PDB file of C-alpha atoms in Angstrom:
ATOM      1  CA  UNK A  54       0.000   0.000   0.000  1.00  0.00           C
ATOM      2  CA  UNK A  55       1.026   3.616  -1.240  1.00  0.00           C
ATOM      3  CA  UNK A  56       1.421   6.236   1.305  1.00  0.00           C
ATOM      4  CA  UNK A  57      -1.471   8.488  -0.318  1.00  0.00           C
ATOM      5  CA  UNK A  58      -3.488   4.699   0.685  1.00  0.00           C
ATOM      6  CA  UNK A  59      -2.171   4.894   4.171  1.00  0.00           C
ATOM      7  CA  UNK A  60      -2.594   8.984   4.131  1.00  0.00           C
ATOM      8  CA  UNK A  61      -6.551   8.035   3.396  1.00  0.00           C
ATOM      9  CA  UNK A  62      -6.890   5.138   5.477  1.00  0.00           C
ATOM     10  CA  UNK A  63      -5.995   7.313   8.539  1.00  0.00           C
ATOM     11  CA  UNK A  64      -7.944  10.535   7.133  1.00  0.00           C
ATOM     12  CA  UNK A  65     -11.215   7.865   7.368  1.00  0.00           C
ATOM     13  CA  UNK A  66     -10.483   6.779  10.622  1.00  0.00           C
ATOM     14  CA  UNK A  67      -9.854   9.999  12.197  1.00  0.00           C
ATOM     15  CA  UNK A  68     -13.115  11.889  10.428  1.00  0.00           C
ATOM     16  CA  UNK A  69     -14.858   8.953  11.663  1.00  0.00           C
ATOM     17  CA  UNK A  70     -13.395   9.394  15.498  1.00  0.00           C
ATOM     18  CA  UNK A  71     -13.885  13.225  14.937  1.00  0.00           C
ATOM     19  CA  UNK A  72     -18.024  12.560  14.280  1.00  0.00           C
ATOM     20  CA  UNK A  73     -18.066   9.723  17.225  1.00  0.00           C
ATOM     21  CA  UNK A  74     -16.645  12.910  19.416  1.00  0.00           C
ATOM     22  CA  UNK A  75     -18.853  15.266  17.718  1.00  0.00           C
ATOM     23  CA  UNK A  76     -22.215  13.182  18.281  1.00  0.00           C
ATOM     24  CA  UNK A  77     -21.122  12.619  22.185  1.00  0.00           C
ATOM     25  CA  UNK A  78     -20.509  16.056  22.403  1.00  0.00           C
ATOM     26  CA  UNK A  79     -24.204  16.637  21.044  1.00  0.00           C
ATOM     27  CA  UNK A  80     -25.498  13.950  23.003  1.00  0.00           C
ATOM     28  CA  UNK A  81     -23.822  15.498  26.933  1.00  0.00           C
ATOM     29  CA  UNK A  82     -25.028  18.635  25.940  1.00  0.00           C
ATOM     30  CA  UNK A  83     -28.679  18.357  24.626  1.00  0.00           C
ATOM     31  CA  UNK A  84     -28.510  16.075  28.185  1.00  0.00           C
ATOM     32  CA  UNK A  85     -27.769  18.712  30.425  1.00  0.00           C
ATOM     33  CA  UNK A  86     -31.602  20.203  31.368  1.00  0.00           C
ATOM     34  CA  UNK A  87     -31.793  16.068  32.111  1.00  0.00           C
ATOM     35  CA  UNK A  88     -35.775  16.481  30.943  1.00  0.00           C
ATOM     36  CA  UNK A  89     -34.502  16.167  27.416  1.00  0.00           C
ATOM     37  CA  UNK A  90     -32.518  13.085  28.448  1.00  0.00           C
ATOM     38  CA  UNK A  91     -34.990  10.645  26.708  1.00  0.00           C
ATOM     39  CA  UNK A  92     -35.393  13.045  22.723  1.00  0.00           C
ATOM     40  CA  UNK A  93     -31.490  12.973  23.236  1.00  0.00           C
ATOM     41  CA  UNK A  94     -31.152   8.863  23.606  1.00  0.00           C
ATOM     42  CA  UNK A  95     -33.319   8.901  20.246  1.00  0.00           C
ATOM     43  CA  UNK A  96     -31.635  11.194  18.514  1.00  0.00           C
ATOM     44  CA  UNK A  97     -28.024   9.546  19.593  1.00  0.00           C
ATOM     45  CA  UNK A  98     -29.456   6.304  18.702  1.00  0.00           C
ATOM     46  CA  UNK A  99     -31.159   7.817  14.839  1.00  0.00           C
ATOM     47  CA  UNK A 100     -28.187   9.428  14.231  1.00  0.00           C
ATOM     48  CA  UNK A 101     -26.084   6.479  14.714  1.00  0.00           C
ATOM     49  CA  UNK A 102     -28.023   4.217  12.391  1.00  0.00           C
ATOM     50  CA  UNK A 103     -28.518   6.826   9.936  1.00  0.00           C
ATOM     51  CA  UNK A 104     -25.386   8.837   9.645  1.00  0.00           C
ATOM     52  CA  UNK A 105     -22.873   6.165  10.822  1.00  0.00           C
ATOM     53  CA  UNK A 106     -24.651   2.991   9.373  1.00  0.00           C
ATOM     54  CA  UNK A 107     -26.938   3.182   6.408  1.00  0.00           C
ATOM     55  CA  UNK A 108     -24.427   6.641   5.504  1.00  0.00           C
ATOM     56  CA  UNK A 109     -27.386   8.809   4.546  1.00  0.00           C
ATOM     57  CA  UNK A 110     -27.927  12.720   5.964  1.00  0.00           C
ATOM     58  CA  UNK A 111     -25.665  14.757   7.671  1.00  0.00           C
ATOM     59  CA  UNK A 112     -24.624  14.098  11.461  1.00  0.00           C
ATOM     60  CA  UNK A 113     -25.983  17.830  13.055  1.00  0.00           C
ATOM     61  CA  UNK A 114     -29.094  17.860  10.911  1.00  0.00           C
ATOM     62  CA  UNK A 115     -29.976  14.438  11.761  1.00  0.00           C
ATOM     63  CA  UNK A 116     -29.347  14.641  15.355  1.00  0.00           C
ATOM     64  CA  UNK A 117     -31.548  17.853  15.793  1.00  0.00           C
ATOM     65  CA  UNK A 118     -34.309  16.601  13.556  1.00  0.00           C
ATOM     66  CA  UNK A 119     -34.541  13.815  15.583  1.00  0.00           C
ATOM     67  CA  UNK A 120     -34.011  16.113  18.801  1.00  0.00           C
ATOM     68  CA  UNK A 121     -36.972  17.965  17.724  1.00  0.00           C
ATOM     69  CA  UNK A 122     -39.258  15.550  16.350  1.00  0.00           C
ATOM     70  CA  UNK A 123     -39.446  13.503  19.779  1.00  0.00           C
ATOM     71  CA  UNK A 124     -39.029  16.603  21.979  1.00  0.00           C
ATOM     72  CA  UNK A 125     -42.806  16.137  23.726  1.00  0.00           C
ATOM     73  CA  UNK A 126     -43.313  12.809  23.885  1.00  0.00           C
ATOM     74  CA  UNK A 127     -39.658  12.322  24.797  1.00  0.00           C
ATOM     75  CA  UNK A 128     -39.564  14.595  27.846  1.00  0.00           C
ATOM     76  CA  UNK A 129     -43.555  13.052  29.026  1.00  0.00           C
ATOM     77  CA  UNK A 130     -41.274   9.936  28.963  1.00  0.00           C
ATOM     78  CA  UNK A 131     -38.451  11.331  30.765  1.00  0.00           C
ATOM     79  CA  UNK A 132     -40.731  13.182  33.741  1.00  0.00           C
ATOM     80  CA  UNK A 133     -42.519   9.791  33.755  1.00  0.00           C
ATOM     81  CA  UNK A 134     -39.323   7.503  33.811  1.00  0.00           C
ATOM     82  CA  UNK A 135     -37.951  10.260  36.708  1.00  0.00           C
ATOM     83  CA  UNK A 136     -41.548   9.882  38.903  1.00  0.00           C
ATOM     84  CA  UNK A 137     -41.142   6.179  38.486  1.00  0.00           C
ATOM     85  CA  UNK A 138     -37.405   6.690  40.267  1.00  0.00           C
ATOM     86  CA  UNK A 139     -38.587   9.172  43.151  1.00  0.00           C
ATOM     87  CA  UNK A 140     -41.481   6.896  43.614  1.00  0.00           C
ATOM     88  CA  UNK A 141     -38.883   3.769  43.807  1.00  0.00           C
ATOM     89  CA  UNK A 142     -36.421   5.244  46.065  1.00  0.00           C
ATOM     90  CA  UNK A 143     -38.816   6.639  48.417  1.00  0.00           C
ATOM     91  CA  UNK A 144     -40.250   3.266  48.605  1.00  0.00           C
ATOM     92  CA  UNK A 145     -36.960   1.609  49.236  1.00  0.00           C
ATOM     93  CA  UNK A 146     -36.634   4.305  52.160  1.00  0.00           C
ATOM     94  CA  UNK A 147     -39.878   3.617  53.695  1.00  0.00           C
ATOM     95  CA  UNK A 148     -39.537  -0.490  53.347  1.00  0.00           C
ATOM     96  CA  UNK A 149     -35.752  -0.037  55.050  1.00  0.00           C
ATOM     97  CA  UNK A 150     -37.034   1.650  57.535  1.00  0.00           C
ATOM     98  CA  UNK A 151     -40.074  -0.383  58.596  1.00  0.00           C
ATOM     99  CA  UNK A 152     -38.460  -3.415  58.130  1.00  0.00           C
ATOM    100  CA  UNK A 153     -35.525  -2.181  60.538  1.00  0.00           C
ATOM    101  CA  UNK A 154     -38.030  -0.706  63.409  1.00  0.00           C
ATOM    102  CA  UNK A 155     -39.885  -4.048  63.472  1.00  0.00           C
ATOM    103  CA  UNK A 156     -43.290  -3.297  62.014  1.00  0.00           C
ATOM    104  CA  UNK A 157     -42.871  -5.306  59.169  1.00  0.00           C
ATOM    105  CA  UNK A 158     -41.477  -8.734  58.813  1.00  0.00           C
ATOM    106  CA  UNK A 159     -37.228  -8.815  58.055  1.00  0.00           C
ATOM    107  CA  UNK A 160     -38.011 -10.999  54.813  1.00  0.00           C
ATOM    108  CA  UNK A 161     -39.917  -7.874  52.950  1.00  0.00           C
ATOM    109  CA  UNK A 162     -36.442  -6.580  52.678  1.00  0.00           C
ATOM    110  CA  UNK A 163     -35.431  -8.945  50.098  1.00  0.00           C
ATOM    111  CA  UNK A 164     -38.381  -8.084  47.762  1.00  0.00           C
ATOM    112  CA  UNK A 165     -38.282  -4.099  47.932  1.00  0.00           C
ATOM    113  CA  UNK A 166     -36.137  -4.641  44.639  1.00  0.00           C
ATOM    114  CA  UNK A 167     -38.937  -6.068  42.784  1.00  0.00           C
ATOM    115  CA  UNK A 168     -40.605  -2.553  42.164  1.00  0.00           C
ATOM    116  CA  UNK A 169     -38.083  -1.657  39.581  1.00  0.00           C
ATOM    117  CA  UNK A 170     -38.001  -4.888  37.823  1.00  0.00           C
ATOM    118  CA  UNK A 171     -40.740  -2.942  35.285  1.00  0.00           C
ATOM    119  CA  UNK A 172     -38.220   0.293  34.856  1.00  0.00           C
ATOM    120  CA  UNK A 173     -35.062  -2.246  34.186  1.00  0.00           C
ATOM    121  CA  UNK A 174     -37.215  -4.574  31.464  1.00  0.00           C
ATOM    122  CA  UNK A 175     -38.722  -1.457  29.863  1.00  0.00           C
ATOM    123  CA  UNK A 176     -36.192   1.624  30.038  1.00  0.00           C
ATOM    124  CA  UNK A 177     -33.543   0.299  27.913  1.00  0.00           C
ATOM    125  CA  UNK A 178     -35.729   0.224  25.084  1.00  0.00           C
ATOM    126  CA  UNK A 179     -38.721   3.398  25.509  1.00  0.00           C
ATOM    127  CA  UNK A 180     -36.601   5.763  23.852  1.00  0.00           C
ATOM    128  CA  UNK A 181     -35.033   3.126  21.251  1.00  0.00           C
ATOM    129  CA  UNK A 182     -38.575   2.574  20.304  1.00  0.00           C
ATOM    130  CA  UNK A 183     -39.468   5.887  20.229  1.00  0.00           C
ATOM    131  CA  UNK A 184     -36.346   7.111  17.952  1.00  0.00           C
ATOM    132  CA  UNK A 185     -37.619   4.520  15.316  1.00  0.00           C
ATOM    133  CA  UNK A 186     -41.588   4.366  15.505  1.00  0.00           C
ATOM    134  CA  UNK A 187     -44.431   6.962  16.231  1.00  0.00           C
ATOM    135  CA  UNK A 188     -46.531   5.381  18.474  1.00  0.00           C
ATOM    136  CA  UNK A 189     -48.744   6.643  21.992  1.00  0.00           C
ATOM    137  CA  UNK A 190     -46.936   6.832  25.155  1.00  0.00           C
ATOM    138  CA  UNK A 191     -49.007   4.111  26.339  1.00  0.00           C
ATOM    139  CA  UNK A 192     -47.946   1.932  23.301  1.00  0.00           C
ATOM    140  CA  UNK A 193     -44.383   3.203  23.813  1.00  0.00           C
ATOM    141  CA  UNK A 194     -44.541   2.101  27.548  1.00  0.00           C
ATOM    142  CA  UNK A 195     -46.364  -1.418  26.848  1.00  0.00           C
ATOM    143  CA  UNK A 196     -44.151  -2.209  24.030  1.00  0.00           C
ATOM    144  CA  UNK A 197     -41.009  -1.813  25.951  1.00  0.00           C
ATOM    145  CA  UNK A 198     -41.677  -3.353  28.511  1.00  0.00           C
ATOM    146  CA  UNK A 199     -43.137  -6.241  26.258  1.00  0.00           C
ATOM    147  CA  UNK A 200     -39.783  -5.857  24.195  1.00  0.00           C
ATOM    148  CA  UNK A 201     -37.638  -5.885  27.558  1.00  0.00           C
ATOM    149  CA  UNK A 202     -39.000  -9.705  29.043  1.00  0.00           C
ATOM    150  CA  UNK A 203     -38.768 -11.051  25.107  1.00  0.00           C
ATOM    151  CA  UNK A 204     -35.074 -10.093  24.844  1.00  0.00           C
ATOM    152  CA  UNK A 205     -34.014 -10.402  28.352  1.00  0.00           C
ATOM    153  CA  UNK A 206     -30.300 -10.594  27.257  1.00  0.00           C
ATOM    154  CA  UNK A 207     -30.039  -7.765  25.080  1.00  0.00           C
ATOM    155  CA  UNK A 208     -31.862  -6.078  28.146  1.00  0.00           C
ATOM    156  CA  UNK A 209     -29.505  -6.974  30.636  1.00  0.00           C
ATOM    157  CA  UNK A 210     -26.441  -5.707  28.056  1.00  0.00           C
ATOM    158  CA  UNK A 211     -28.112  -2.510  27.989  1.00  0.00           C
ATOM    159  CA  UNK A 212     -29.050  -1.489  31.550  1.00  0.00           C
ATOM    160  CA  UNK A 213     -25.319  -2.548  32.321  1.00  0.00           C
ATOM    161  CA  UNK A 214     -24.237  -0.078  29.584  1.00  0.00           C
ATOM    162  CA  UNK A 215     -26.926   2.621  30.679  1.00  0.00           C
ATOM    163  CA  UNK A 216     -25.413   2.400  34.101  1.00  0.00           C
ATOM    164  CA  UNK A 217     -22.016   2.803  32.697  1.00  0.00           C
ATOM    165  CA  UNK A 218     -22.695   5.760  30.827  1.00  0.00           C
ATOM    166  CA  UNK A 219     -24.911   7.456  33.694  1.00  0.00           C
ATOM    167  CA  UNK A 220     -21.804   6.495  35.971  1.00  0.00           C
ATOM    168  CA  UNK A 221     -19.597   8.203  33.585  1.00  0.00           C
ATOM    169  CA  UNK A 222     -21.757  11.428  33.515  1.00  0.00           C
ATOM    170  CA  UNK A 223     -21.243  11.868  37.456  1.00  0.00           C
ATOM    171  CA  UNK A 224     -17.661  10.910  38.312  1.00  0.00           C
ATOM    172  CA  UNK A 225     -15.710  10.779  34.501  1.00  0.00           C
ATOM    173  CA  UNK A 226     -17.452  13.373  32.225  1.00  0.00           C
ATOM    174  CA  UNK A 227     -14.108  13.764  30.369  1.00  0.00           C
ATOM    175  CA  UNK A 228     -13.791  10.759  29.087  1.00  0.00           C
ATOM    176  CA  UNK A 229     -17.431  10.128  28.321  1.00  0.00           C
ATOM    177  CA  UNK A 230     -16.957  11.791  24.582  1.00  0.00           C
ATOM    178  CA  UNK A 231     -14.552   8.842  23.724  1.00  0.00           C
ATOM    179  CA  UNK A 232     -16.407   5.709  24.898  1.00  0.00           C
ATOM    180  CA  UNK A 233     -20.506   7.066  24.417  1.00  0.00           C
ATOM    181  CA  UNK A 234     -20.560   6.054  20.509  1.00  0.00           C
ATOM    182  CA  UNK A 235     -18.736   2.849  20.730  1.00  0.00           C
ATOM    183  CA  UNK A 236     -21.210   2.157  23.917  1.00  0.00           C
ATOM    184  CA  UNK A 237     -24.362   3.251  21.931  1.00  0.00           C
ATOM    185  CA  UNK A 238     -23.550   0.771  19.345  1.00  0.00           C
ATOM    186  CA  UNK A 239     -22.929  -2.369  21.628  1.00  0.00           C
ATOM    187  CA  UNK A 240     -26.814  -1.991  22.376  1.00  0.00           C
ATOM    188  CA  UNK A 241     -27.246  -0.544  18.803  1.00  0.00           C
ATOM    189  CA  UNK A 242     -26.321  -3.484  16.875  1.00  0.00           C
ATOM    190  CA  UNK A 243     -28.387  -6.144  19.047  1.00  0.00           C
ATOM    191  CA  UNK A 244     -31.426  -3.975  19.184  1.00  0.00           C
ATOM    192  CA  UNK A 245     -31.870  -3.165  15.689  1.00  0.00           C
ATOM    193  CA  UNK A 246     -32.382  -6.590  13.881  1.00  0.00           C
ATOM    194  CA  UNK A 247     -34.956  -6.684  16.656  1.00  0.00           C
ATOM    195  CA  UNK A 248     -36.863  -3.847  15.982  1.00  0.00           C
ATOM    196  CA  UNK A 249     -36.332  -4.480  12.182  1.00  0.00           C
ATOM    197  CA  UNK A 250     -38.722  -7.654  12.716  1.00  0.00           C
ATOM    198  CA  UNK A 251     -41.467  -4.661  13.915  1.00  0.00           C
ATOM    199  CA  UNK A 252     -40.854  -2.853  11.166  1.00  0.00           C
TER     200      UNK A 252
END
């Protein structure tokens, strides 16, 4: 191989790593009121799958049609998805702290988790579903969760990599714009045959 070959192998690769920063970059920011955390998981995921995969549009514009097209119904989703949280932890609170005075039995400990087996079956696909299909909330919510028990492995892969990425955010924002792409498309290229069959 020439060195203009090499020159444009490594021009590819870095304009490639330059739009993976770019997108992540996109992706932290549009984050930040956290409201619009769910219209910006649907426009990272769009984007991905249009721009990076099937190589159609152009990175920004996709992103922020996407951004905008799934505003509402992404931040309903968000303030529900947010309730559902508050709601849990309070309850996990409340259950500690009866169990622990003695007014209710030591074993309903152990099953305080099971509230937010729904969130953890459902969450890691609502705004997948949403990015690709324009459907009710309600359908949204049933669909994922539906989605989430059928495909408990690709589930499981992507609350692991949701918690990864929402660990990031707190304690290693810097190096979030390197790893958020590559992330996104661990989940990205199990979910989509899977939604494909929906299609």
């Amino acid at each position: 191989m020439g060195s203009s070959g090499r020159r444009n192998k490594f021009m590819e690769k870095y304009s490639a790593f330059c739009d993976r920063f770019l997108l992540s970059c996109l992706f932290i920011l549009t984050c930040l009121p956290v409201i619009t955390i769910g219209p910006s998981i649907a426009a990272l995921y769009y984007t991905i799958t249009k721009v990076f995969y099937r190589e159609e549009g152009y990175l920004g514009r996709s992103y922020f049609n996407s951004f905008r097209e799934n505003l509402k119904q992404g931040i309903v989703l968000t303030l529900i998805l947010l309730l559902y949280l508050a709601i849990g932890f309070a309850y996990l609170y409340l259950i500690s702290g009866l169990t622990a005075s003695g007014r209710l039995p030591l074993f309903m400990n152990y099953f305080k988790y099971v509230y937010f087996l729904p969130g953890l079956l459902g969450f890691p696909w609502m705004f997948i579903y949403m990015s690709r299909f324009n459907d009710t909330i309600r359908t949204i919510l049933s669909n994922s969760i539906r989605l989430g028990m059928g495909k408990p492995g690709i589930t499981l892969l992507a609350d692991v990599v949701i918690a990864v990425i929402t660990a990031m955010m707190w304690f290693l924002l810097p190096l979030l714009p390197f790893v958020l792409v590559p992330l996104a498309e661990l989940i990205i290229k199990r979910t989509e045959p899977v939604l494909k069959e929906l299609s």
